[in-house]
Amino acid sequence: MNAKPRPTTHEETLSRLRRIAGQVQGVQRMVEEKKYCIDIITQIQAARSALRAVELQILQKHMAHCVSDAFASGSPAEAGEKIDELLQVMKKEY
């Protein structure tokens, strides 16, 4: 049986972001100390992966609440706005 994951709280998300900030500061120290390039890249990938996980959690929460509420409101305009908003953020390239 597949159980739904427990939604994360705002404080848990902030805690994860603080850990990621610490990872990034660690990468900065590694560069300052001229550590081996592959070790630095490995740490950058870990931080990027952690950020992606937080991004997906926030997206899941947004869809479960904001998007779901827009559809439940019965307003096609509001629902369409939320869909467009999601598509625009997913299309962004950095």
Coordinates of N, CA, C and O in Angstrom, one line a residue:
M1 N 0.8 -1.2 0.0 CA 0.0 0.0 0.0 C 0.9 1.2 0.0 O 1.8 1.3 0.8
N2 N 0.6 2.2 -0.9 CA 1.4 3.4 -1.0 C 0.8 4.5 -0.1 O -0.3 5.0 -0.3
A3 N 1.5 4.9 0.9 CA 1.0 6.0 1.8 C 1.5 7.3 1.3 O 2.6 7.4 0.7
K4 N 0.6 8.3 1.4 CA 1.0 9.7 1.0 C 2.1 10.2 1.9 O 2.0 10.0 3.1
P5 N 3.1 10.9 1.4 CA 4.1 11.5 2.3 C 3.4 12.6 3.1 O 2.5 13.3 2.7
R6 N 3.9 12.7 4.3 CA 3.4 13.8 5.2 C 3.8 15.1 4.7 O 5.0 15.3 4.3
P7 N 2.9 16.1 4.6 CA 3.3 17.4 4.1 C 4.3 18.1 5.1 O 4.2 17.9 6.3
T8 N 5.3 18.8 4.5 CA 6.2 19.4 5.3 C 5.7 20.8 5.8 O 4.8 21.4 5.2
T9 N 6.1 21.2 7.0 CA 5.7 22.4 7.5 C 6.6 23.5 7.1 O 7.7 23.3 6.5
H10 N 6.1 24.7 7.3 CA 6.9 25.9 6.9 C 8.3 25.9 7.6 O 9.3 26.2 7.0
E11 N 8.3 25.5 8.9 CA 9.5 25.5 9.7 C 10.5 24.4 9.2 O 11.7 24.6 9.1
E12 N 9.9 23.3 8.8 CA 10.8 22.2 8.2 C 11.4 22.7 6.9 O 12.6 22.4 6.7
T13 N 10.7 23.4 6.1 CA 11.2 23.9 4.8 C 12.3 24.9 5.2 O 13.4 24.9 4.5
L14 N 12.1 25.8 6.1 CA 13.1 26.8 6.5 C 14.4 26.1 7.0 O 15.5 26.5 6.7
S15 N 14.2 25.0 7.8 CA 15.3 24.3 8.3 C 16.2 23.7 7.2 O 17.4 23.7 7.2
R16 N 15.5 23.1 6.2 CA 16.2 22.6 5.1 C 17.0 23.6 4.3 O 18.1 23.4 3.9
L17 N 16.3 24.8 4.1 CA 17.0 25.9 3.4 C 18.2 26.4 4.2 O 19.3 26.7 3.6
R18 N 18.2 26.4 5.5 CA 19.3 26.8 6.3 C 20.5 25.8 6.2 O 21.6 26.2 6.1
R19 N 20.1 24.5 6.1 CA 21.2 23.5 5.8 C 21.8 23.7 4.5 O 23.0 23.5 4.3
I20 N 21.0 24.0 3.5 CA 21.5 24.2 2.1 C 22.4 25.4 2.1 O 23.5 25.4 1.5
A21 N 22.0 26.5 2.8 CA 22.9 27.7 2.9 C 24.2 27.3 3.6 O 25.3 27.8 3.1
G22 N 24.2 26.4 4.5 CA 25.5 25.9 5.1 C 26.3 25.1 4.1 O 27.5 25.3 4.1
Q23 N 25.6 24.3 3.3 CA 26.3 23.6 2.3 C 27.0 24.6 1.3 O 28.2 24.4 0.9
V24 N 26.3 25.6 0.9 CA 26.9 26.6 -0.1 C 28.1 27.3 0.6 O 29.1 27.5 -0.1
Q25 N 27.9 27.7 1.9 CA 29.1 28.3 2.5 C 30.3 27.3 2.6 O 31.4 27.8 2.5
G26 N 30.0 26.1 2.8 CA 31.0 25.1 2.7 C 31.7 25.0 1.4 O 33.0 24.9 1.3
V27 N 31.0 25.1 0.3 CA 31.5 25.2 -1.0 C 32.5 26.4 -1.2 O 33.6 26.3 -1.7
Q28 N 32.0 27.5 -0.7 CA 32.8 28.7 -0.7 C 34.1 28.5 0.0 O 35.2 28.9 -0.5
R29 N 34.1 27.9 1.2 CA 35.3 27.6 1.9 C 36.2 26.7 1.1 O 37.5 26.9 1.1
M30 N 35.6 25.7 0.5 CA 36.4 24.8 -0.3 C 37.2 25.5 -1.4 O 38.3 25.2 -1.7
V31 N 36.5 26.4 -2.1 CA 37.1 27.2 -3.2 C 38.2 28.1 -2.6 O 39.3 28.1 -3.1
E32 N 37.9 28.8 -1.4 CA 38.9 29.6 -0.8 C 40.2 28.8 -0.4 O 41.3 29.3 -0.5
E33 N 40.0 27.6 0.0 CA 41.1 26.7 0.4 C 41.7 25.9 -0.7 O 42.6 25.1 -0.5
K34 N 41.2 26.2 -1.9 CA 41.7 25.6 -3.2 C 41.7 24.0 -3.1 O 42.6 23.3 -3.4
K35 N 40.5 23.5 -2.7 CA 40.3 22.1 -2.6 C 40.2 21.5 -4.0 O 40.0 22.2 -5.0
Y36 N 40.3 20.2 -4.1 CA 40.2 19.5 -5.4 C 38.9 19.8 -6.1 O 37.8 19.7 -5.5
C37 N 39.0 20.1 -7.4 CA 37.9 20.5 -8.2 C 36.7 19.5 -8.1 O 35.5 19.9 -8.0
I38 N 37.0 18.3 -8.3 CA 35.9 17.3 -8.3 C 35.2 17.2 -7.0 O 34.0 17.1 -6.9
D39 N 35.9 17.4 -5.9 CA 35.2 17.5 -4.5 C 34.3 18.7 -4.5 O 33.2 18.6 -3.9
I40 N 34.7 19.8 -5.0 CA 33.9 21.0 -5.0 C 32.6 20.8 -5.9 O 31.5 21.1 -5.5
I41 N 32.8 20.2 -7.1 CA 31.7 19.9 -8.0 C 30.7 19.0 -7.3 O 29.5 19.2 -7.4
T42 N 31.2 18.0 -6.6 CA 30.4 17.0 -5.9 C 29.5 17.7 -4.9 O 28.3 17.5 -4.8
Q43 N 30.1 18.7 -4.1 CA 29.3 19.4 -3.1 C 28.3 20.4 -3.8 O 27.2 20.5 -3.3
I44 N 28.7 20.9 -4.9 CA 27.7 21.8 -5.6 C 26.5 21.0 -6.1 O 25.4 21.4 -6.0
Q45 N 26.8 19.8 -6.6 CA 25.7 18.9 -7.0 C 24.8 18.5 -5.9 O 23.6 18.5 -6.0
A46 N 25.4 18.3 -4.7 CA 24.6 17.9 -3.6 C 23.7 19.1 -3.1 O 22.5 18.9 -2.8
A47 N 24.2 20.3 -3.2 CA 23.5 21.5 -2.8 C 22.3 21.7 -3.8 O 21.2 22.0 -3.5
R48 N 22.6 21.5 -5.1 CA 21.6 21.7 -6.1 C 20.5 20.7 -6.0 O 19.3 21.0 -6.1
S49 N 20.9 19.5 -5.7 CA 19.9 18.4 -5.5 C 19.0 18.7 -4.3 O 17.8 18.5 -4.3
A50 N 19.6 19.2 -3.2 CA 18.8 19.6 -2.0 C 17.9 20.7 -2.3 O 16.7 20.7 -1.9
L51 N 18.3 21.7 -3.1 CA 17.5 22.8 -3.5 C 16.3 22.3 -4.3 O 15.2 22.8 -4.2
R52 N 16.6 21.4 -5.2 CA 15.5 20.9 -6.1 C 14.5 20.1 -5.3 O 13.3 20.3 -5.5
A53 N 14.9 19.4 -4.2 CA 14.0 18.7 -3.4 C 13.1 19.7 -2.7 O 11.8 19.5 -2.5
V54 N 13.6 20.8 -2.2 CA 12.8 21.9 -1.5 C 11.9 22.5 -2.5 O 10.7 22.7 -2.2
E55 N 12.4 22.8 -3.7 CA 11.5 23.3 -4.8 C 10.3 22.4 -5.0 O 9.2 22.9 -5.1
L56 N 10.5 21.1 -5.1 CA 9.4 20.2 -5.4 C 8.5 20.1 -4.2 O 7.3 20.0 -4.5
Q57 N 9.0 20.2 -3.0 CA 8.1 20.3 -1.9 C 7.2 21.5 -1.9 O 6.0 21.4 -1.6
I58 N 7.8 22.6 -2.2 CA 7.0 23.9 -2.3 C 6.0 23.8 -3.4 O 4.8 24.2 -3.3
L59 N 6.4 23.3 -4.5 CA 5.5 23.1 -5.7 C 4.3 22.2 -5.3 O 3.1 22.5 -5.6
Q60 N 4.6 21.1 -4.6 CA 3.6 20.1 -4.2 C 2.6 20.8 -3.3 O 1.4 20.7 -3.4
K61 N 3.1 21.6 -2.4 CA 2.2 22.3 -1.4 C 1.4 23.4 -2.1 O 0.2 23.5 -1.9
H62 N 2.0 24.1 -3.1 CA 1.3 25.1 -3.9 C 0.1 24.4 -4.7 O -1.0 24.9 -4.7
M63 N 0.4 23.3 -5.3 CA -0.6 22.6 -6.0 C -1.7 22.1 -5.1 O -2.9 22.1 -5.5
A64 N -1.4 21.5 -4.0 CA -2.4 21.0 -3.1 C -3.3 22.0 -2.4 O -4.4 21.7 -2.1
H65 N -2.7 23.2 -2.4 CA -3.5 24.3 -1.7 C -4.0 25.3 -2.7 O -5.2 25.4 -3.0
C66 N -3.1 26.1 -3.2 CA -3.5 27.3 -4.1 C -4.2 26.8 -5.4 O -5.2 27.3 -5.7
V67 N -3.6 25.9 -6.1 CA -4.1 25.4 -7.3 C -5.4 24.7 -7.1 O -6.5 24.9 -7.7
S68 N -5.4 23.8 -6.1 CA -6.6 23.0 -5.7 C -7.8 24.0 -5.4 O -8.9 23.8 -5.8
D69 N -7.5 25.0 -4.6 CA -8.5 26.0 -4.2 C -9.0 26.7 -5.3 O -10.2 27.0 -5.4
A70 N -8.2 27.1 -6.3 CA -8.6 27.8 -7.5 C -9.6 26.9 -8.3 O -10.7 27.4 -8.8
F71 N -9.4 25.6 -8.4 CA -10.3 24.7 -9.1 C -11.6 24.6 -8.3 O -12.7 24.5 -8.9
A72 N -11.4 24.4 -7.0 CA -12.6 24.3 -6.1 C -13.5 25.5 -6.1 O -14.7 25.4 -5.9
S73 N -13.0 26.6 -6.4 CA -13.8 27.9 -6.4 C -14.8 27.9 -7.5 O -15.8 28.6 -7.4
G74 N -14.6 27.0 -8.5 CA -15.6 27.0 -9.6 C -15.3 28.1 -10.7 O -16.1 28.2 -11.6
S75 N -14.3 28.9 -10.5 CA -14.0 30.0 -11.4 C -13.0 29.5 -12.5 O -11.9 29.3 -12.2
P76 N -13.5 29.4 -13.7 CA -12.6 29.0 -14.8 C -11.4 30.0 -14.9 O -10.3 29.6 -15.2
A77 N -11.7 31.2 -14.7 CA -10.6 32.3 -14.9 C -9.6 32.1 -13.8 O -8.4 32.1 -14.1
E78 N -10.0 31.8 -12.6 CA -9.0 31.6 -11.5 C -8.2 30.4 -11.7 O -7.0 30.3 -11.5
A79 N -8.9 29.3 -12.1 CA -8.2 28.0 -12.4 C -7.2 28.2 -13.5 O -6.0 27.8 -13.4
G80 N -7.6 28.9 -14.6 CA -6.7 29.1 -15.7 C -5.5 30.0 -15.4 O -4.4 29.7 -15.8
E81 N -5.8 30.9 -14.5 CA -4.7 31.8 -14.0 C -3.6 31.0 -13.3 O -2.4 31.1 -13.5
K82 N -4.0 30.0 -12.4 CA -3.1 29.2 -11.7 C -2.3 28.3 -12.6 O -1.1 28.0 -12.4
I83 N -3.0 27.7 -13.6 CA -2.3 26.9 -14.6 C -1.3 27.7 -15.4 O -0.1 27.2 -15.5
D84 N -1.7 28.8 -15.8 CA -0.7 29.7 -16.6 C 0.5 30.1 -15.7 O 1.6 30.0 -16.2
E85 N 0.2 30.4 -14.5 CA 1.3 30.7 -13.5 C 2.3 29.6 -13.4 O 3.5 29.8 -13.4
L86 N 1.8 28.3 -13.2 CA 2.6 27.2 -13.1 C 3.4 26.9 -14.4 O 4.6 26.6 -14.3
L87 N 2.8 27.1 -15.5 CA 3.5 26.8 -16.8 C 4.6 27.9 -17.0 O 5.7 27.5 -17.4
Q88 N 4.3 29.1 -16.6 CA 5.3 30.1 -16.8 C 6.6 29.9 -15.9 O 7.7 30.0 -16.4
V89 N 6.4 29.5 -14.7 CA 7.5 29.2 -13.8 C 8.2 27.9 -14.2 O 9.5 27.9 -14.1
M90 N 7.5 27.0 -14.8 CA 8.2 25.8 -15.3 C 9.0 26.0 -16.5 O 10.0 25.3 -16.8
K91 N 8.6 27.0 -17.3 CA 9.3 27.3 -18.6 C 10.6 28.1 -18.4 O 11.4 28.1 -19.3
K92 N 10.7 28.7 -17.2 CA 11.9 29.6 -17.0 C 13.2 28.8 -17.1 O 13.3 27.7 -16.5
E93 N 14.1 29.4 -17.7 CA 15.5 28.8 -17.8 C 16.4 29.7 -17.1 O 16.3 30.9 -17.3
Y94 N 17.4 29.2 -16.4 CA 18.3 30.0 -15.7 C 19.7 29.8 -16.2 O 20.1 28.8 -16.6

